[in-house]
PDB file of C-alpha atoms and ligand atoms in Angstrom:
ATOM      1  CA  MET A 639       9.483  -3.927  38.732  1.00 68.00           C
ATOM      2  CA  THR A 640       7.598  -1.354  36.520  1.00 86.00           C
ATOM      3  CA  GLN A 641       4.059  -2.032  36.092  1.00 93.00           C
ATOM      4  CA  THR A 642       3.221  -3.443  32.673  1.00 97.00           C
ATOM      5  CA  HIS A 643       0.343  -2.338  30.615  1.00 98.00           C
ATOM      6  CA  GLU A 644      -2.322  -4.191  28.662  1.00 98.00           C
ATOM      7  CA  THR A 645      -3.633  -2.855  25.228  1.00 99.00           C
ATOM      8  CA  VAL A 646      -7.216  -3.800  24.533  1.00 99.00           C
ATOM      9  CA  LEU A 647      -8.417  -4.044  20.910  1.00 99.00           C
ATOM     10  CA  ARG A 648     -11.777  -4.821  19.773  1.00 98.00           C
ATOM     11  CA  SER A 649     -13.818  -5.777  16.735  1.00 98.00           C
ATOM     12  CA  ALA A 650     -17.593  -5.606  16.849  1.00 98.00           C
ATOM     13  CA  SER A 651     -17.658  -9.048  18.535  1.00 98.00           C
ATOM     14  CA  ARG A 652     -14.238  -9.960  19.675  1.00 98.00           C
ATOM     15  CA  GLU A 653     -11.593  -8.641  22.021  1.00 98.00           C
ATOM     16  CA  VAL A 654      -7.779  -9.194  21.876  1.00 98.00           C
ATOM     17  CA  VAL A 655      -5.462  -8.032  24.656  1.00 98.00           C
ATOM     18  CA  ILE A 656      -1.782  -7.359  24.169  1.00 99.00           C
ATOM     19  CA  GLY A 657       0.315  -7.654  27.354  1.00 98.00           C
ATOM     20  CA  HIS A 658       3.690  -8.878  28.722  1.00 98.00           C
ATOM     21  CA  GLY A 659       2.279 -11.778  30.636  1.00 97.00           C
ATOM     22  CA  ARG A 660       0.212 -12.978  27.711  1.00 98.00           C
ATOM     23  CA  ARG A 661       0.467 -14.988  24.552  1.00 98.00           C
ATOM     24  CA  PHE A 662       2.212 -13.110  21.790  1.00 98.00           C
ATOM     25  CA  CYS A 663      -0.121 -11.093  19.527  1.00 99.00           C
ATOM     26  CA  LEU A 664       0.157 -11.993  15.767  1.00 98.00           C
ATOM     27  CA  ILE A 665      -0.779  -9.065  13.451  1.00 98.00           C
ATOM     28  CA  GLY A 666      -1.169 -10.441   9.941  1.00 98.00           C
ATOM     29  CA  GLU A 667       0.753  -8.172   7.447  1.00 98.00           C
ATOM     30  CA  ARG A 668      -0.500  -9.492   4.011  1.00 98.00           C
ATOM     31  CA  ILE A 669      -3.333  -7.043   3.419  1.00 98.00           C
ATOM     32  CA  ASN A 670      -0.996  -4.634   2.051  1.00 98.00           C
ATOM     33  CA  PRO A 671      -0.158  -4.020  -1.686  1.00 98.00           C
ATOM     34  CA  THR A 672       3.393  -2.800  -1.170  1.00 96.00           C
ATOM     35  CA  GLY A 673       5.613  -4.414  -3.722  1.00 95.00           C
ATOM     36  CA  ARG A 674       2.739  -6.306  -5.310  1.00 96.00           C
ATOM     37  CA  LYS A 675       2.082  -5.044  -8.830  1.00 96.00           C
ATOM     38  CA  ILE A 676      -0.914  -7.044  -9.747  1.00 97.00           C
ATOM     39  CA  PHE A 677      -2.632  -6.334  -6.365  1.00 97.00           C
ATOM     40  CA  GLN A 678      -2.012  -2.603  -6.908  1.00 97.00           C
ATOM     41  CA  GLU A 679      -3.502  -2.639 -10.305  1.00 97.00           C
ATOM     42  CA  GLN A 680      -6.574  -4.431  -9.130  1.00 97.00           C
ATOM     43  CA  LEU A 681      -7.083  -2.000  -6.290  1.00 97.00           C
ATOM     44  CA  ARG A 682      -6.604   0.944  -8.572  1.00 96.00           C
ATOM     45  CA  ALA A 683      -9.312  -0.425 -10.828  1.00 95.00           C
ATOM     46  CA  GLY A 684     -11.683  -0.807  -7.722  1.00 95.00           C
ATOM     47  CA  ASP A 685     -11.348  -4.607  -7.614  1.00 97.00           C
ATOM     48  CA  LEU A 686     -10.905  -5.480  -3.860  1.00 97.00           C
ATOM     49  CA  SER A 687     -11.446  -9.216  -4.321  1.00 96.00           C
ATOM     50  CA  ALA A 688      -7.838 -10.244  -3.645  1.00 96.00           C
ATOM     51  CA  ILE A 689      -8.323  -8.912  -0.149  1.00 98.00           C
ATOM     52  CA  GLU A 690     -10.654 -11.796   0.534  1.00 98.00           C
ATOM     53  CA  ARG A 691      -7.940 -14.442  -0.081  1.00 97.00           C
ATOM     54  CA  ASP A 692      -5.311 -12.504   1.938  1.00 98.00           C
ATOM     55  CA  VAL A 693      -7.580 -12.302   4.884  1.00 98.00           C
ATOM     56  CA  LYS A 694      -8.565 -15.893   4.717  1.00 98.00           C
ATOM     57  CA  ALA A 695      -4.823 -16.963   4.546  1.00 98.00           C
ATOM     58  CA  GLN A 696      -3.735 -14.712   7.411  1.00 98.00           C
ATOM     59  CA  VAL A 697      -6.657 -15.816   9.650  1.00 98.00           C
ATOM     60  CA  GLU A 698      -6.003 -19.518   8.918  1.00 97.00           C
ATOM     61  CA  GLY A 699      -2.292 -19.003   9.644  1.00 97.00           C
ATOM     62  CA  GLY A 700      -3.268 -17.913  13.208  1.00 97.00           C
ATOM     63  CA  ALA A 701      -3.458 -14.060  13.063  1.00 98.00           C
ATOM     64  CA  ASP A 702      -4.893 -12.417  16.124  1.00 98.00           C
ATOM     65  CA  VAL A 703      -5.259  -8.908  14.537  1.00 98.00           C
ATOM     66  CA  LEU A 704      -5.081  -7.873  10.782  1.00 98.00           C
ATOM     67  CA  ASP A 705      -2.978  -4.992   9.575  1.00 98.00           C
ATOM     68  CA  VAL A 706      -4.795  -3.329   6.669  1.00 98.00           C
ATOM     69  CA  ASN A 707      -2.715  -0.951   4.446  1.00 98.00           C
ATOM     70  CA  MET A 708      -3.851   0.356   1.083  1.00 98.00           C
ATOM     71  CA  GLY A 709      -0.859   2.409   0.099  1.00 97.00           C
ATOM     72  CA  VAL A 710      -1.315   2.390  -3.711  1.00 96.00           C
ATOM     73  CA  PRO A 711       0.219   5.269  -5.608  1.00 91.00           C
ATOM     74  CA  LEU A 712      -2.156   7.448  -7.493  1.00 89.00           C
ATOM     75  CA  THR A 713      -5.310   6.465  -5.647  1.00 94.00           C
ATOM     76  CA  ASP A 714      -7.837   8.023  -3.291  1.00 97.00           C
ATOM     77  CA  GLU A 715      -6.194   6.335  -0.333  1.00 97.00           C
ATOM     78  CA  PRO A 716      -8.833   7.569   2.252  1.00 98.00           C
ATOM     79  CA  GLU A 717     -11.633   6.130   0.083  1.00 98.00           C
ATOM     80  CA  LEU A 718      -9.793   2.931  -0.568  1.00 98.00           C
ATOM     81  CA  LEU A 719      -8.833   2.293   2.927  1.00 98.00           C
ATOM     82  CA  ALA A 720     -12.375   2.955   4.166  1.00 98.00           C
ATOM     83  CA  LYS A 721     -13.709   0.490   1.678  1.00 98.00           C
ATOM     84  CA  ALA A 722     -10.993  -2.123   2.685  1.00 98.00           C
ATOM     85  CA  VAL A 723     -11.678  -1.658   6.415  1.00 98.00           C
ATOM     86  CA  GLN A 724     -15.355  -2.229   5.711  1.00 98.00           C
ATOM     87  CA  LEU A 725     -14.796  -5.251   3.576  1.00 98.00           C
ATOM     88  CA  VAL A 726     -12.515  -6.748   6.119  1.00 98.00           C
ATOM     89  CA  GLN A 727     -15.036  -6.486   8.846  1.00 98.00           C
ATOM     90  CA  THR A 728     -17.418  -8.593   6.789  1.00 98.00           C
ATOM     91  CA  LEU A 729     -14.843 -11.177   6.312  1.00 98.00           C
ATOM     92  CA  THR A 730     -13.486 -11.767   9.783  1.00 98.00           C
ATOM     93  CA  ASP A 731     -14.196 -10.771  13.381  1.00 98.00           C
ATOM     94  CA  LEU A 732     -10.402 -10.073  14.220  1.00 98.00           C
ATOM     95  CA  PRO A 733      -9.708  -6.446  15.351  1.00 98.00           C
ATOM     96  CA  ILE A 734      -7.857  -4.331  12.622  1.00 99.00           C
ATOM     97  CA  CYS A 735      -4.643  -2.380  12.700  1.00 99.00           C
ATOM     98  CA  ILE A 736      -5.293   0.612  10.414  1.00 99.00           C
ATOM     99  CA  ASP A 737      -1.938   1.144   8.557  1.00 98.00           C
ATOM    100  CA  SER A 738      -1.318   4.390   6.542  1.00 98.00           C
ATOM    101  CA  SER A 739       1.108   7.337   6.373  1.00 97.00           C
ATOM    102  CA  VAL A 740      -1.681   9.548   5.150  1.00 98.00           C
ATOM    103  CA  VAL A 741      -3.564  11.264   8.088  1.00 98.00           C
ATOM    104  CA  GLU A 742      -6.891  11.472   6.070  1.00 98.00           C
ATOM    105  CA  ALA A 743      -6.794   7.811   5.211  1.00 98.00           C
ATOM    106  CA  LEU A 744      -6.285   6.790   8.968  1.00 98.00           C
ATOM    107  CA  GLU A 745      -9.293   9.020   9.828  1.00 98.00           C
ATOM    108  CA  ALA A 746     -11.314   7.568   7.012  1.00 98.00           C
ATOM    109  CA  GLY A 747     -10.563   4.012   8.207  1.00 98.00           C
ATOM    110  CA  LEU A 748     -11.361   4.893  11.803  1.00 98.00           C
ATOM    111  CA  SER A 749     -14.568   6.420  10.942  1.00 98.00           C
ATOM    112  CA  VAL A 750     -16.026   3.207   9.465  1.00 98.00           C
ATOM    113  CA  TYR A 751     -14.422   0.905  11.924  1.00 98.00           C
ATOM    114  CA  GLN A 752     -16.624  -0.835  14.598  1.00 98.00           C
ATOM    115  CA  GLY A 753     -14.586  -1.525  17.690  1.00 98.00           C
ATOM    116  CA  ARG A 754     -11.261  -0.399  19.083  1.00 98.00           C
ATOM    117  CA  ALA A 755      -8.578  -0.128  16.401  1.00 98.00           C
ATOM    118  CA  LEU A 756      -4.860  -0.001  16.535  1.00 99.00           C
ATOM    119  CA  VAL A 757      -3.684   3.118  14.470  1.00 99.00           C
ATOM    120  CA  ASN A 758      -0.399   2.432  12.562  1.00 98.00           C
ATOM    121  CA  SER A 759       1.471   4.826  13.198  1.00 98.00           C
ATOM    122  CA  ILE A 760       2.874   8.013  14.664  1.00 98.00           C
ATOM    123  CA  THR A 761       6.614   9.017  15.019  1.00 98.00           C
ATOM    124  CA  ALA A 762       8.076  11.337  17.622  1.00 97.00           C
ATOM    125  CA  GLU A 763       7.701  14.176  15.057  1.00 97.00           C
ATOM    126  CA  ASP A 764       5.594  16.967  16.459  1.00 97.00           C
ATOM    127  CA  ASP A 765       3.468  17.416  13.450  1.00 97.00           C
ATOM    128  CA  ARG A 766       2.573  13.752  13.158  1.00 97.00           C
ATOM    129  CA  MET A 767       1.562  13.573  16.816  1.00 98.00           C
ATOM    130  CA  GLU A 768      -0.448  16.760  16.449  1.00 98.00           C
ATOM    131  CA  ALA A 769      -2.356  15.464  13.415  1.00 98.00           C
ATOM    132  CA  ILE A 770      -2.896  11.861  14.667  1.00 98.00           C
ATOM    133  CA  LEU A 771      -3.152  11.755  18.441  1.00 98.00           C
ATOM    134  CA  PRO A 772      -6.489  13.799  18.451  1.00 98.00           C
ATOM    135  CA  LEU A 773      -7.939  11.070  16.141  1.00 98.00           C
ATOM    136  CA  VAL A 774      -6.728   8.310  18.460  1.00 98.00           C
ATOM    137  CA  LYS A 775      -8.509  10.156  21.298  1.00 98.00           C
ATOM    138  CA  LYS A 776     -11.625  10.973  19.350  1.00 98.00           C
ATOM    139  CA  TYR A 777     -12.138   7.186  18.044  1.00 98.00           C
ATOM    140  CA  ASP A 778     -10.878   5.687  21.381  1.00 98.00           C
ATOM    141  CA  ALA A 779      -8.248   3.733  19.546  1.00 98.00           C
ATOM    142  CA  ALA A 780      -4.655   2.420  20.524  1.00 99.00           C
ATOM    143  CA  VAL A 781      -1.677   3.702  18.493  1.00 99.00           C
ATOM    144  CA  ILE A 782       1.771   2.395  17.356  1.00 99.00           C
ATOM    145  CA  ALA A 783       4.383   4.763  17.854  1.00 98.00           C
ATOM    146  CA  LEU A 784       7.995   4.768  16.195  1.00 98.00           C
ATOM    147  CA  PRO A 785      10.891   6.275  18.013  1.00 97.00           C
ATOM    148  CA  ASN A 786      12.201   8.355  15.152  1.00 95.00           C
ATOM    149  CA  ASP A 787      12.100  11.992  14.212  1.00 93.00           C
ATOM    150  CA  HIS A 788      12.939  14.184  11.183  1.00 88.00           C
ATOM    151  CA  ASP A 789      16.450  12.832  11.101  1.00 81.00           C
ATOM    152  CA  GLU A 790      17.240   9.265  10.068  1.00 81.00           C
ATOM    153  CA  ILE A 791      16.447   6.331  12.346  1.00 90.00           C
ATOM    154  CA  PRO A 792      18.723   6.541  15.406  1.00 93.00           C
ATOM    155  CA  MET A 793      21.151   3.695  15.549  1.00 93.00           C
ATOM    156  CA  GLU A 794      21.751   4.030  19.334  1.00 95.00           C
ATOM    157  CA  TRP A 795      19.152   2.586  21.721  1.00 97.00           C
ATOM    158  CA  GLU A 796      19.623   5.562  24.018  1.00 97.00           C
ATOM    159  CA  LYS A 797      18.338   7.917  21.367  1.00 97.00           C
ATOM    160  CA  ARG A 798      15.376   5.673  20.635  1.00 97.00           C
ATOM    161  CA  LEU A 799      14.671   5.651  24.338  1.00 98.00           C
ATOM    162  CA  ASP A 800      14.767   9.541  24.481  1.00 97.00           C
ATOM    163  CA  LEU A 801      12.283   9.619  21.730  1.00 97.00           C
ATOM    164  CA  VAL A 802      10.040   7.005  23.489  1.00 98.00           C
ATOM    165  CA  ASP A 803      10.034   9.289  26.596  1.00 98.00           C
ATOM    166  CA  LYS A 804       9.044  12.161  24.444  1.00 98.00           C
ATOM    167  CA  ILE A 805       6.168  10.246  22.838  1.00 98.00           C
ATOM    168  CA  VAL A 806       4.864   9.050  26.235  1.00 98.00           C
ATOM    169  CA  ARG A 807       5.044  12.506  27.683  1.00 98.00           C
ATOM    170  CA  VAL A 808       3.175  14.170  24.687  1.00 98.00           C
ATOM    171  CA  ALA A 809       0.585  11.515  24.359  1.00 98.00           C
ATOM    172  CA  THR A 810      -0.259  11.129  28.027  1.00 98.00           C
ATOM    173  CA  GLU A 811       0.108  14.833  29.103  1.00 98.00           C
ATOM    174  CA  GLU A 812      -1.033  16.703  26.147  1.00 98.00           C
ATOM    175  CA  TYR A 813      -3.654  14.320  24.666  1.00 98.00           C
ATOM    176  CA  GLY A 814      -4.809  12.388  27.557  1.00 98.00           C
ATOM    177  CA  ILE A 815      -4.019   9.014  25.941  1.00 98.00           C
ATOM    178  CA  ALA A 816      -3.381   5.998  28.405  1.00 98.00           C
ATOM    179  CA  LYS A 817       0.093   4.448  28.366  1.00 98.00           C
ATOM    180  CA  ALA A 818      -1.833   1.149  27.687  1.00 98.00           C
ATOM    181  CA  ASP A 819      -2.882   2.533  24.422  1.00 98.00           C
ATOM    182  CA  LEU A 820       0.656   3.232  23.266  1.00 99.00           C
ATOM    183  CA  VAL A 821       2.386   0.437  21.354  1.00 99.00           C
ATOM    184  CA  ILE A 822       6.056   1.188  20.623  1.00 98.00           C
ATOM    185  CA  ASP A 823       7.643  -0.022  17.404  1.00 98.00           C
ATOM    186  CA  PRO A 824      11.187  -0.185  18.487  1.00 98.00           C
ATOM    187  CA  LEU A 825      12.307  -0.437  14.732  1.00 95.00           C
ATOM    188  CA  ALA A 826      13.613  -3.687  13.542  1.00 95.00           C
ATOM    189  CA  MET A 827      16.172  -3.025  10.800  1.00 94.00           C
ATOM    190  CA  PRO A 828      17.538  -5.428   8.170  1.00 94.00           C
ATOM    191  CA  ILE A 829      20.319  -7.642   9.550  1.00 91.00           C
ATOM    192  CA  GLY A 830      21.717  -7.736   5.921  1.00 89.00           C
ATOM    193  CA  ALA A 831      22.564  -4.018   6.383  1.00 89.00           C
ATOM    194  CA  ASP A 832      24.469  -4.336   9.524  1.00 90.00           C
ATOM    195  CA  THR A 833      24.649  -7.490  11.806  1.00 91.00           C
ATOM    196  CA  GLY A 834      24.757  -5.224  14.887  1.00 93.00           C
ATOM    197  CA  ASN A 835      21.341  -3.946  14.105  1.00 93.00           C
ATOM    198  CA  SER A 836      19.379  -6.552  16.160  1.00 96.00           C
ATOM    199  CA  LEU A 837      21.393  -5.929  19.290  1.00 97.00           C
ATOM    200  CA  VAL A 838      20.437  -2.354  19.323  1.00 97.00           C
ATOM    201  CA  THR A 839      16.753  -3.184  18.722  1.00 97.00           C
ATOM    202  CA  PHE A 840      16.846  -5.928  21.560  1.00 98.00           C
ATOM    203  CA  GLU A 841      18.421  -3.486  24.033  1.00 98.00           C
ATOM    204  CA  ALA A 842      15.767  -0.925  23.035  1.00 98.00           C
ATOM    205  CA  MET A 843      13.056  -3.503  23.791  1.00 98.00           C
ATOM    206  CA  ARG A 844      14.530  -4.501  27.292  1.00 98.00           C
ATOM    207  CA  GLN A 845      14.576  -0.807  28.177  1.00 98.00           C
ATOM    208  CA  ILE A 846      11.087  -0.031  27.042  1.00 98.00           C
ATOM    209  CA  ARG A 847       9.821  -3.014  28.831  1.00 98.00           C
ATOM    210  CA  ASP A 848      11.808  -2.313  32.175  1.00 98.00           C
ATOM    211  CA  ARG A 849      11.427   1.450  32.226  1.00 98.00           C
ATOM    212  CA  HIS A 850       7.884   1.964  30.782  1.00 98.00           C
ATOM    213  CA  GLY A 851       6.157  -1.544  30.783  1.00 98.00           C
ATOM    214  CA  LEU A 852       4.800  -0.589  27.380  1.00 98.00           C
ATOM    215  CA  ASN A 853       3.563  -2.960  24.717  1.00 98.00           C
ATOM    216  CA  MET A 854       5.627  -3.224  21.555  1.00 99.00           C
ATOM    217  CA  THR A 855       5.211  -4.446  18.004  1.00 98.00           C
ATOM    218  CA  CYS A 856       7.668  -4.648  14.989  1.00 97.00           C
ATOM    219  CA  GLY A 857       7.656  -5.266  11.280  1.00 98.00           C
ATOM    220  CA  ALA A 858       9.287  -8.702  11.833  1.00 97.00           C
ATOM    221  CA  SER A 859       9.945  -9.474   8.130  1.00 95.00           C
ATOM    222  CA  ASN A 860      12.052  -6.334   7.938  1.00 94.00           C
ATOM    223  CA  VAL A 861      14.730  -8.298   9.801  1.00 96.00           C
ATOM    224  CA  SER A 862      15.533 -10.870   7.172  1.00 97.00           C
ATOM    225  CA  PHE A 863      15.138  -8.549   4.228  1.00 96.00           C
ATOM    226  CA  GLY A 864      17.772  -9.347   1.477  1.00 94.00           C
ATOM    227  CA  MET A 865      19.030 -12.510   3.222  1.00 96.00           C
ATOM    228  CA  PRO A 866      18.636 -16.116   2.227  1.00 97.00           C
ATOM    229  CA  ASP A 867      16.421 -18.530   4.027  1.00 97.00           C
ATOM    230  CA  ARG A 868      14.385 -15.647   5.662  1.00 98.00           C
ATOM    231  CA  HIS A 869      12.039 -17.986   7.454  1.00 98.00           C
ATOM    232  CA  THR A 870      14.724 -19.643   9.624  1.00 98.00           C
ATOM    233  CA  LEU A 871      15.933 -16.162  10.467  1.00 98.00           C
ATOM    234  CA  GLY A 872      12.465 -15.000  11.369  1.00 98.00           C
ATOM    235  CA  ALA A 873      11.958 -18.036  13.512  1.00 98.00           C
ATOM    236  CA  ALA A 874      15.037 -17.415  15.481  1.00 98.00           C
ATOM    237  CA  TRP A 875      14.580 -13.621  15.771  1.00 98.00           C
ATOM    238  CA  LEU A 876      11.051 -13.570  17.102  1.00 98.00           C
ATOM    239  CA  PRO A 877      11.737 -15.669  20.149  1.00 98.00           C
ATOM    240  CA  MET A 878      14.811 -13.615  21.015  1.00 98.00           C
ATOM    241  CA  ALA A 879      12.789 -10.544  20.542  1.00 98.00           C
ATOM    242  CA  MET A 880       9.891 -11.932  22.837  1.00 98.00           C
ATOM    243  CA  THR A 881      12.570 -12.575  25.479  1.00 98.00           C
ATOM    244  CA  ALA A 882      13.541  -9.034  25.242  1.00 98.00           C
ATOM    245  CA  GLY A 883      10.069  -7.757  25.632  1.00 98.00           C
ATOM    246  CA  LEU A 884       8.406  -7.823  22.375  1.00 98.00           C
ATOM    247  CA  THR A 885       4.588  -8.484  22.794  1.00 99.00           C
ATOM    248  CA  SER A 886       3.335  -8.479  19.170  1.00 98.00           C
ATOM    249  CA  ALA A 887       4.604  -8.362  15.610  1.00 98.00           C
ATOM    250  CA  ILE A 888       3.341  -7.475  12.216  1.00 98.00           C
ATOM    251  CA  MET A 889       4.243 -10.541  10.301  1.00 98.00           C
ATOM    252  CA  ASP A 890       3.121 -13.036   7.554  1.00 98.00           C
ATOM    253  CA  THR A 891       1.184 -15.651   9.404  1.00 98.00           C
ATOM    254  CA  ARG A 892       1.099 -17.971   6.348  1.00 98.00           C
ATOM    255  CA  THR A 893       4.557 -19.284   7.402  1.00 97.00           C
ATOM    256  CA  PRO A 894       4.096 -22.192   9.940  1.00 97.00           C
ATOM    257  CA  GLN A 895       7.800 -22.198  10.700  1.00 98.00           C
ATOM    258  CA  VAL A 896       7.713 -18.712  12.083  1.00 98.00           C
ATOM    259  CA  VAL A 897       4.223 -19.034  13.724  1.00 98.00           C
ATOM    260  CA  GLU A 898       5.267 -22.145  15.493  1.00 98.00           C
ATOM    261  CA  ALA A 899       8.470 -20.620  16.737  1.00 98.00           C
ATOM    262  CA  VAL A 900       6.434 -17.841  18.368  1.00 98.00           C
ATOM    263  CA  LYS A 901       3.923 -20.428  19.866  1.00 98.00           C
ATOM    264  CA  ALA A 902       6.749 -22.546  21.284  1.00 98.00           C
ATOM    265  CA  ALA A 903       8.479 -19.455  22.893  1.00 98.00           C
ATOM    266  CA  ASP A 904       5.026 -18.522  24.502  1.00 98.00           C
ATOM    267  CA  VAL A 905       5.258 -21.900  26.316  1.00 98.00           C
ATOM    268  CA  PHE A 906       8.853 -21.280  27.584  1.00 98.00           C
ATOM    269  CA  LEU A 907       8.135 -17.672  28.638  1.00 98.00           C
ATOM    270  CA  ASP A 908       5.295 -19.019  30.750  1.00 98.00           C
ATOM    271  CA  HIS A 909       2.696 -17.169  28.582  1.00 98.00           C
ATOM    272  CA  ASP A 910       0.861 -20.275  27.815  1.00 98.00           C
ATOM    273  CA  GLU A 911      -0.169 -21.849  31.146  1.00 97.00           C
ATOM    274  CA  TRP A 912       0.246 -25.670  31.160  1.00 97.00           C
ATOM    275  CA  GLY A 913       1.050 -25.326  27.455  1.00 98.00           C
ATOM    276  CA  MET A 914      -2.621 -25.634  26.957  1.00 98.00           C
ATOM    277  CA  ALA A 915      -2.760 -23.505  23.697  1.00 98.00           C
ATOM    278  CA  TRP A 916       0.210 -25.397  22.392  1.00 98.00           C
ATOM    279  CA  ILE A 917      -1.401 -28.755  23.107  1.00 98.00           C
ATOM    280  CA  SER A 918      -4.722 -27.932  21.796  1.00 97.00           C
ATOM    281  CA  ALA A 919      -3.363 -26.479  18.582  1.00 95.00           C
ATOM    282  CA  HIS A 920      -1.481 -29.792  17.949  1.00 95.00           C
ATOM    283  CA  ARG A 921      -4.514 -31.863  18.856  1.00 96.00           C
ATOM    284  CA  ALA A 922      -6.511 -29.770  16.326  1.00 92.00           C
ATOM    285  CA  LYS A 923      -3.892 -30.424  13.796  1.00 91.00           C
ATOM    286  CA  ALA A 924      -3.807 -34.089  14.357  1.00 94.00           C
ATOM    287  CA  ALA A 925      -7.663 -34.237  14.107  1.00 95.00           C
ATOM    288  CA  ALA A 926      -7.536 -32.319  10.805  1.00 92.00           C
ATOM    289  CA  SER A 927      -5.076 -34.625   9.267  1.00 93.00           C
ATOM    290  CA  ALA A 928      -6.841 -37.847  10.598  1.00 89.00           C
TER     291      ALA A 928
HETATM  292  N1  THG B 181       6.264  -1.156  11.492  1.00 90.18           N
HETATM  293  C1  THG B 181       4.942  -0.812  11.481  1.00 90.18           C
HETATM  294  N2  THG B 181       4.006  -0.935  10.498  1.00 90.18           N
HETATM  295  C2  THG B 181       4.617  -1.554   9.227  1.00 90.18           C
HETATM  296  C3  THG B 181       5.816  -1.968   9.200  1.00 90.18           C
HETATM  297  C4  THG B 181       6.715  -1.845  10.284  1.00 90.18           C
HETATM  298  N3  THG B 181       3.671  -1.742   8.344  1.00 90.18           N
HETATM  299  C5  THG B 181       4.084  -2.150   6.962  1.00 90.18           C
HETATM  300  C6  THG B 181       5.354  -3.062   7.107  1.00 90.18           C
HETATM  301  N4  THG B 181       6.324  -2.607   8.015  1.00 90.18           N
HETATM  302  C7  THG B 181       4.896  -4.535   7.561  1.00 90.18           C
HETATM  303  N5  THG B 181       4.028  -5.108   6.627  1.00 90.18           N
HETATM  304  C8  THG B 181       4.557  -5.780   5.423  1.00 90.18           C
HETATM  305  C9  THG B 181       3.657  -6.174   4.435  1.00 90.18           C
HETATM  306  C10 THG B 181       4.071  -6.848   3.302  1.00 90.18           C
HETATM  307  C11 THG B 181       5.575  -7.096   3.249  1.00 90.18           C
HETATM  308  C12 THG B 181       6.317  -6.697   4.215  1.00 90.18           C
HETATM  309  C13 THG B 181       5.882  -6.126   5.303  1.00 90.18           C
HETATM  310  C14 THG B 181       5.964  -7.820   2.039  1.00 90.18           C
HETATM  311  N6  THG B 181       7.199  -7.729   1.664  1.00 90.18           N
HETATM  312  C15 THG B 181       7.772  -8.384   0.587  1.00 90.18           C
HETATM  313  C16 THG B 181       9.041  -9.042   1.115  1.00 90.18           C
HETATM  314  O1  THG B 181       9.451  -8.831   2.302  1.00 90.18           O
HETATM  315  O2  THG B 181       9.691  -9.845   0.449  1.00 90.18           O
HETATM  316  C17 THG B 181       8.226  -7.477  -0.453  1.00 90.18           C
HETATM  317  C18 THG B 181       7.801  -6.176  -0.486  1.00 90.18           C
HETATM  318  C19 THG B 181       8.547  -5.209  -1.562  1.00 90.18           C
HETATM  319  O3  THG B 181       8.827  -5.671  -2.524  1.00 90.18           O
HETATM  320  O4  THG B 181       8.902  -4.093  -0.998  1.00 90.18           O
HETATM  321  O5  THG B 181       5.197  -8.506   1.339  1.00 90.18           O
HETATM  322  O6  THG B 181       7.935  -2.199  10.223  1.00 90.18           O
HETATM  323  N7  THG B 181       4.550  -0.202  12.584  1.00 90.18           N
END
């Protein structure tokens, strides 16, 4: 068996560990204005108040980490992301996943973050790794890496594995980043586009776990995009992905159906010893409704 790695994330006062023998790590996705017109207009006008509501909802739904993305067209994204990261740190003690395609925004977010962040993300492209991996090292963060390069997303798991090999080699040998601090996103594609997509992603997950022991995360809501009854698809897909080695997901924790499917899978995968977390969550729920 390959040794598996544990990724340690921290806020100023709390630690979260992602690992293959542990309970699944839920990364709340909603602090993100993509596709949300009103939220985008508010952010453009400097009104960050909606973030408060989104943080509250993701935390109450059971998030372990919060993804913060401020990708609003026609804004100063570094400034906005830094402000959002500062605000979120006043609202919760959960660690943050700093999500941007803009290198300067990632750096701005990292520079105001107190703790050990998860940077989202690099690809296997040389220029992305060159720009972002020094920041990961400088700020002692962990980083999500997507196995795609300049061409389109590879639809063969073998090609994704080749790109994972490249990312691991470059990050560890050229930038001195520990394997424990690499979290691979094996690329979950919409099932509506091709019903063979998930089989490729599950095989990539098994290979990444068995060959590298690396942690993984995924944009789990991508999977059901364009399909009816998305929650049921999500609630089936995540336990299957967990069995294949997925150790965290970027997901909407407001949906109990999906969150509970993950918690149940933790019990069956023996990641929740004696089902203690499962039992205490249900006791708390019973107490709250009494
Ligand atoms: N991998 C990594 N990071 C990611 C993603 C990924 N970050 C962004 C995204 N994907 C995950 N986050 C979100 C946040 C919000 C929504 C979806 C994913 C969302 N989607 C609406 C929906 O699904 O119906 C519609 C949005 C739209 O209109 O485009 O709210 O895969 N590493």
